[in-house]
């Protein structure tokens, strides 16, 4: 559960460079590609050309030499253990580990429900717990409704 919680918190900062490091890769592609062909070959999300000359194409993540076909791409990613945690958290039905995410979600839901079964329904802690849960539910609904 801790891994799932930590990777969830880490995903909040996925659009920033928090805890990411830069690495450069060199890829050999066909020579003489134009901007659109380069984007198709690199398969990068949101690919755009910043500058295109006779000899090279410059894009936000690197550059491509038209004569040699070499593309130098700079990416940012999490270090090894953090990268694995994020991939576990973002598992889809195509991933063999998506059953683990379902199990964690069901376990978390069980913990939420079982917390109410720990007290006698007529006891003061149970009533206070219901009030706090109600306020939390209203807050969650408001966050979902008014978030962008």
PDB file of C-alpha atoms in Angstrom:
ATOM      1  CA  UNK A   1       0.000   0.000   0.000  1.00  0.00           C
ATOM      2  CA  UNK A   2       2.893   2.354   0.734  1.00  0.00           C
ATOM      3  CA  UNK A   3       4.270   1.915  -2.794  1.00  0.00           C
ATOM      4  CA  UNK A   4       0.866   2.734  -4.256  1.00  0.00           C
ATOM      5  CA  UNK A   5       0.497   5.795  -2.029  1.00  0.00           C
ATOM      6  CA  UNK A   6       4.016   7.099  -2.754  1.00  0.00           C
ATOM      7  CA  UNK A   7       3.655   6.651  -6.499  1.00  0.00           C
ATOM      8  CA  UNK A   8       0.283   8.426  -6.380  1.00  0.00           C
ATOM      9  CA  UNK A   9       1.828  11.406  -4.626  1.00  0.00           C
ATOM     10  CA  UNK A  10       4.739  11.349  -7.081  1.00  0.00           C
ATOM     11  CA  UNK A  11       2.305  11.460 -10.012  1.00  0.00           C
ATOM     12  CA  UNK A  12       1.005  14.805  -8.777  1.00  0.00           C
ATOM     13  CA  UNK A  13       4.341  16.279  -9.893  1.00  0.00           C
ATOM     14  CA  UNK A  14       4.515  14.428 -13.242  1.00  0.00           C
ATOM     15  CA  UNK A  15       4.313  17.643 -15.280  1.00  0.00           C
ATOM     16  CA  UNK A  16       7.291  19.117 -13.416  1.00  0.00           C
ATOM     17  CA  UNK A  17      10.906  17.993 -13.278  1.00  0.00           C
ATOM     18  CA  UNK A  18      10.673  17.070  -9.587  1.00  0.00           C
ATOM     19  CA  UNK A  19      12.980  14.081  -8.926  1.00  0.00           C
ATOM     20  CA  UNK A  20      13.586  13.594 -12.672  1.00  0.00           C
ATOM     21  CA  UNK A  21      16.975  13.375 -14.310  1.00  0.00           C
ATOM     22  CA  UNK A  22      18.000  14.111 -17.870  1.00  0.00           C
ATOM     23  CA  UNK A  23      19.359  11.471 -20.204  1.00  0.00           C
ATOM     24  CA  UNK A  24      20.331  11.729 -23.843  1.00  0.00           C
ATOM     25  CA  UNK A  25      19.850   9.006 -26.418  1.00  0.00           C
ATOM     26  CA  UNK A  26      21.133   8.821 -29.965  1.00  0.00           C
ATOM     27  CA  UNK A  27      18.944   7.187 -32.582  1.00  0.00           C
ATOM     28  CA  UNK A  28      19.883   6.335 -36.131  1.00  0.00           C
ATOM     29  CA  UNK A  29      17.041   7.163 -38.503  1.00  0.00           C
ATOM     30  CA  UNK A  30      16.714   7.565 -42.240  1.00  0.00           C
ATOM     31  CA  UNK A  31      18.648  10.485 -43.672  1.00  0.00           C
ATOM     32  CA  UNK A  32      16.814  13.444 -45.211  1.00  0.00           C
ATOM     33  CA  UNK A  33      13.567  13.339 -43.227  1.00  0.00           C
ATOM     34  CA  UNK A  34      11.395  16.432 -43.026  1.00  0.00           C
ATOM     35  CA  UNK A  35       9.742  17.677 -39.809  1.00  0.00           C
ATOM     36  CA  UNK A  36       6.601  15.601 -40.182  1.00  0.00           C
ATOM     37  CA  UNK A  37       8.517  12.437 -41.086  1.00  0.00           C
ATOM     38  CA  UNK A  38      10.829  12.933 -38.133  1.00  0.00           C
ATOM     39  CA  UNK A  39       7.863  13.219 -35.776  1.00  0.00           C
ATOM     40  CA  UNK A  40       6.443   9.972 -37.140  1.00  0.00           C
ATOM     41  CA  UNK A  41       9.774   8.169 -36.767  1.00  0.00           C
ATOM     42  CA  UNK A  42      10.428   9.381 -33.216  1.00  0.00           C
ATOM     43  CA  UNK A  43       6.832   8.731 -32.042  1.00  0.00           C
ATOM     44  CA  UNK A  44       7.004  11.495 -29.464  1.00  0.00           C
ATOM     45  CA  UNK A  45       3.860  12.935 -27.918  1.00  0.00           C
ATOM     46  CA  UNK A  46       3.350  16.603 -28.772  1.00  0.00           C
ATOM     47  CA  UNK A  47       6.240  16.681 -31.252  1.00  0.00           C
ATOM     48  CA  UNK A  48       6.881  20.071 -32.843  1.00  0.00           C
ATOM     49  CA  UNK A  49       9.678  21.554 -34.924  1.00  0.00           C
ATOM     50  CA  UNK A  50      11.321  24.703 -33.565  1.00  0.00           C
ATOM     51  CA  UNK A  51      13.723  25.339 -36.439  1.00  0.00           C
ATOM     52  CA  UNK A  52      14.469  23.598 -39.724  1.00  0.00           C
ATOM     53  CA  UNK A  53      17.518  24.350 -41.858  1.00  0.00           C
ATOM     54  CA  UNK A  54      19.145  22.536 -44.785  1.00  0.00           C
ATOM     55  CA  UNK A  55      21.343  20.490 -42.454  1.00  0.00           C
ATOM     56  CA  UNK A  56      19.316  19.864 -39.325  1.00  0.00           C
ATOM     57  CA  UNK A  57      15.971  19.995 -37.591  1.00  0.00           C
ATOM     58  CA  UNK A  58      15.783  21.357 -34.067  1.00  0.00           C
ATOM     59  CA  UNK A  59      12.909  20.303 -31.809  1.00  0.00           C
ATOM     60  CA  UNK A  60      12.344  20.950 -28.073  1.00  0.00           C
ATOM     61  CA  UNK A  61      13.844  17.626 -26.994  1.00  0.00           C
ATOM     62  CA  UNK A  62      16.883  17.612 -29.291  1.00  0.00           C
ATOM     63  CA  UNK A  63      18.020  17.796 -32.881  1.00  0.00           C
ATOM     64  CA  UNK A  64      18.200  15.699 -36.038  1.00  0.00           C
ATOM     65  CA  UNK A  65      21.022  15.773 -38.589  1.00  0.00           C
ATOM     66  CA  UNK A  66      19.520  15.443 -42.090  1.00  0.00           C
ATOM     67  CA  UNK A  67      22.757  14.259 -43.737  1.00  0.00           C
ATOM     68  CA  UNK A  68      23.644  11.471 -41.296  1.00  0.00           C
ATOM     69  CA  UNK A  69      20.153  10.616 -40.048  1.00  0.00           C
ATOM     70  CA  UNK A  70      21.291  10.783 -36.419  1.00  0.00           C
ATOM     71  CA  UNK A  71      18.791  12.115 -33.907  1.00  0.00           C
ATOM     72  CA  UNK A  72      19.932  13.252 -30.469  1.00  0.00           C
ATOM     73  CA  UNK A  73      16.966  13.190 -28.090  1.00  0.00           C
ATOM     74  CA  UNK A  74      17.079  14.446 -24.499  1.00  0.00           C
ATOM     75  CA  UNK A  75      14.381  13.110 -22.190  1.00  0.00           C
ATOM     76  CA  UNK A  76      13.644  13.415 -18.494  1.00  0.00           C
ATOM     77  CA  UNK A  77      12.572  10.465 -16.409  1.00  0.00           C
ATOM     78  CA  UNK A  78      12.507   9.228 -12.840  1.00  0.00           C
ATOM     79  CA  UNK A  79      15.385   7.153 -11.455  1.00  0.00           C
ATOM     80  CA  UNK A  80      14.964   3.358 -11.608  1.00  0.00           C
ATOM     81  CA  UNK A  81      12.946   2.562  -8.472  1.00  0.00           C
ATOM     82  CA  UNK A  82      10.673   5.592  -8.828  1.00  0.00           C
ATOM     83  CA  UNK A  83      10.089   4.849 -12.520  1.00  0.00           C
ATOM     84  CA  UNK A  84       8.933   1.324 -11.659  1.00  0.00           C
ATOM     85  CA  UNK A  85       6.601   2.651  -8.951  1.00  0.00           C
ATOM     86  CA  UNK A  86       4.971   5.098 -11.369  1.00  0.00           C
ATOM     87  CA  UNK A  87       4.523   2.359 -13.977  1.00  0.00           C
ATOM     88  CA  UNK A  88       2.873   0.149 -11.357  1.00  0.00           C
ATOM     89  CA  UNK A  89       0.498   2.953 -10.434  1.00  0.00           C
ATOM     90  CA  UNK A  90      -0.425   3.734 -14.042  1.00  0.00           C
ATOM     91  CA  UNK A  91      -1.059   0.110 -15.053  1.00  0.00           C
ATOM     92  CA  UNK A  92      -3.830  -0.391 -17.605  1.00  0.00           C
ATOM     93  CA  UNK A  93      -5.700  -3.535 -18.618  1.00  0.00           C
ATOM     94  CA  UNK A  94      -2.865  -4.212 -21.072  1.00  0.00           C
ATOM     95  CA  UNK A  95      -0.429  -4.543 -18.161  1.00  0.00           C
ATOM     96  CA  UNK A  96      -0.073  -7.910 -16.417  1.00  0.00           C
ATOM     97  CA  UNK A  97      -0.102  -6.097 -13.068  1.00  0.00           C
ATOM     98  CA  UNK A  98      -3.476  -4.378 -13.391  1.00  0.00           C
ATOM     99  CA  UNK A  99      -4.982  -7.043 -11.095  1.00  0.00           C
ATOM    100  CA  UNK A 100      -2.716  -5.716  -8.349  1.00  0.00           C
ATOM    101  CA  UNK A 101      -4.156  -2.217  -8.790  1.00  0.00           C
ATOM    102  CA  UNK A 102      -7.666  -3.609  -8.583  1.00  0.00           C
ATOM    103  CA  UNK A 103      -6.730  -5.530  -5.423  1.00  0.00           C
ATOM    104  CA  UNK A 104      -5.255  -2.408  -3.827  1.00  0.00           C
ATOM    105  CA  UNK A 105      -8.343  -0.368  -4.700  1.00  0.00           C
ATOM    106  CA  UNK A 106     -10.654  -2.998  -3.231  1.00  0.00           C
ATOM    107  CA  UNK A 107      -8.458  -3.263  -0.114  1.00  0.00           C
ATOM    108  CA  UNK A 108      -8.546   0.507   0.376  1.00  0.00           C
ATOM    109  CA  UNK A 109     -12.319   0.504   0.006  1.00  0.00           C
ATOM    110  CA  UNK A 110     -12.520  -2.320   2.567  1.00  0.00           C
ATOM    111  CA  UNK A 111     -10.404  -0.310   5.013  1.00  0.00           C
ATOM    112  CA  UNK A 112     -12.728   2.675   4.621  1.00  0.00           C
ATOM    113  CA  UNK A 113     -15.866   0.622   5.254  1.00  0.00           C
ATOM    114  CA  UNK A 114     -14.366  -1.499   8.037  1.00  0.00           C
ATOM    115  CA  UNK A 115     -13.368   1.638   9.967  1.00  0.00           C
ATOM    116  CA  UNK A 116     -17.066   2.198  10.685  1.00  0.00           C
ATOM    117  CA  UNK A 117     -17.425  -1.357  12.007  1.00  0.00           C
ATOM    118  CA  UNK A 118     -14.833  -0.792  14.733  1.00  0.00           C
ATOM    119  CA  UNK A 119     -17.204   1.167  16.985  1.00  0.00           C
ATOM    120  CA  UNK A 120     -20.666   0.537  18.399  1.00  0.00           C
ATOM    121  CA  UNK A 121     -23.172   2.538  16.325  1.00  0.00           C
ATOM    122  CA  UNK A 122     -24.591   4.319  19.390  1.00  0.00           C
ATOM    123  CA  UNK A 123     -21.138   5.335  20.690  1.00  0.00           C
ATOM    124  CA  UNK A 124     -19.863   8.915  20.468  1.00  0.00           C
ATOM    125  CA  UNK A 125     -16.750   8.023  18.371  1.00  0.00           C
ATOM    126  CA  UNK A 126     -19.004   6.388  15.760  1.00  0.00           C
ATOM    127  CA  UNK A 127     -21.210   9.488  15.524  1.00  0.00           C
ATOM    128  CA  UNK A 128     -18.184  11.782  15.312  1.00  0.00           C
ATOM    129  CA  UNK A 129     -16.700   9.508  12.643  1.00  0.00           C
ATOM    130  CA  UNK A 130     -19.897   9.759  10.590  1.00  0.00           C
ATOM    131  CA  UNK A 131     -19.793  13.565  10.841  1.00  0.00           C
ATOM    132  CA  UNK A 132     -16.150  13.695   9.739  1.00  0.00           C
ATOM    133  CA  UNK A 133     -16.831  11.228   6.910  1.00  0.00           C
ATOM    134  CA  UNK A 134     -19.806  13.305   5.792  1.00  0.00           C
ATOM    135  CA  UNK A 135     -17.745  16.490   5.696  1.00  0.00           C
ATOM    136  CA  UNK A 136     -15.024  14.622   3.777  1.00  0.00           C
ATOM    137  CA  UNK A 137     -17.574  13.286   1.290  1.00  0.00           C
ATOM    138  CA  UNK A 138     -19.030  16.760   0.680  1.00  0.00           C
ATOM    139  CA  UNK A 139     -15.503  18.167   0.289  1.00  0.00           C
ATOM    140  CA  UNK A 140     -14.606  15.420  -2.224  1.00  0.00           C
ATOM    141  CA  UNK A 141     -17.782  16.047  -4.241  1.00  0.00           C
ATOM    142  CA  UNK A 142     -17.065  19.791  -4.308  1.00  0.00           C
ATOM    143  CA  UNK A 143     -13.480  19.155  -5.435  1.00  0.00           C
ATOM    144  CA  UNK A 144     -14.664  16.933  -8.273  1.00  0.00           C
ATOM    145  CA  UNK A 145     -17.358  19.376  -9.369  1.00  0.00           C
ATOM    146  CA  UNK A 146     -15.187  22.499  -9.283  1.00  0.00           C
ATOM    147  CA  UNK A 147     -11.861  21.118 -10.468  1.00  0.00           C
ATOM    148  CA  UNK A 148     -10.725  21.987 -13.966  1.00  0.00           C
TER     149      UNK A 148
END
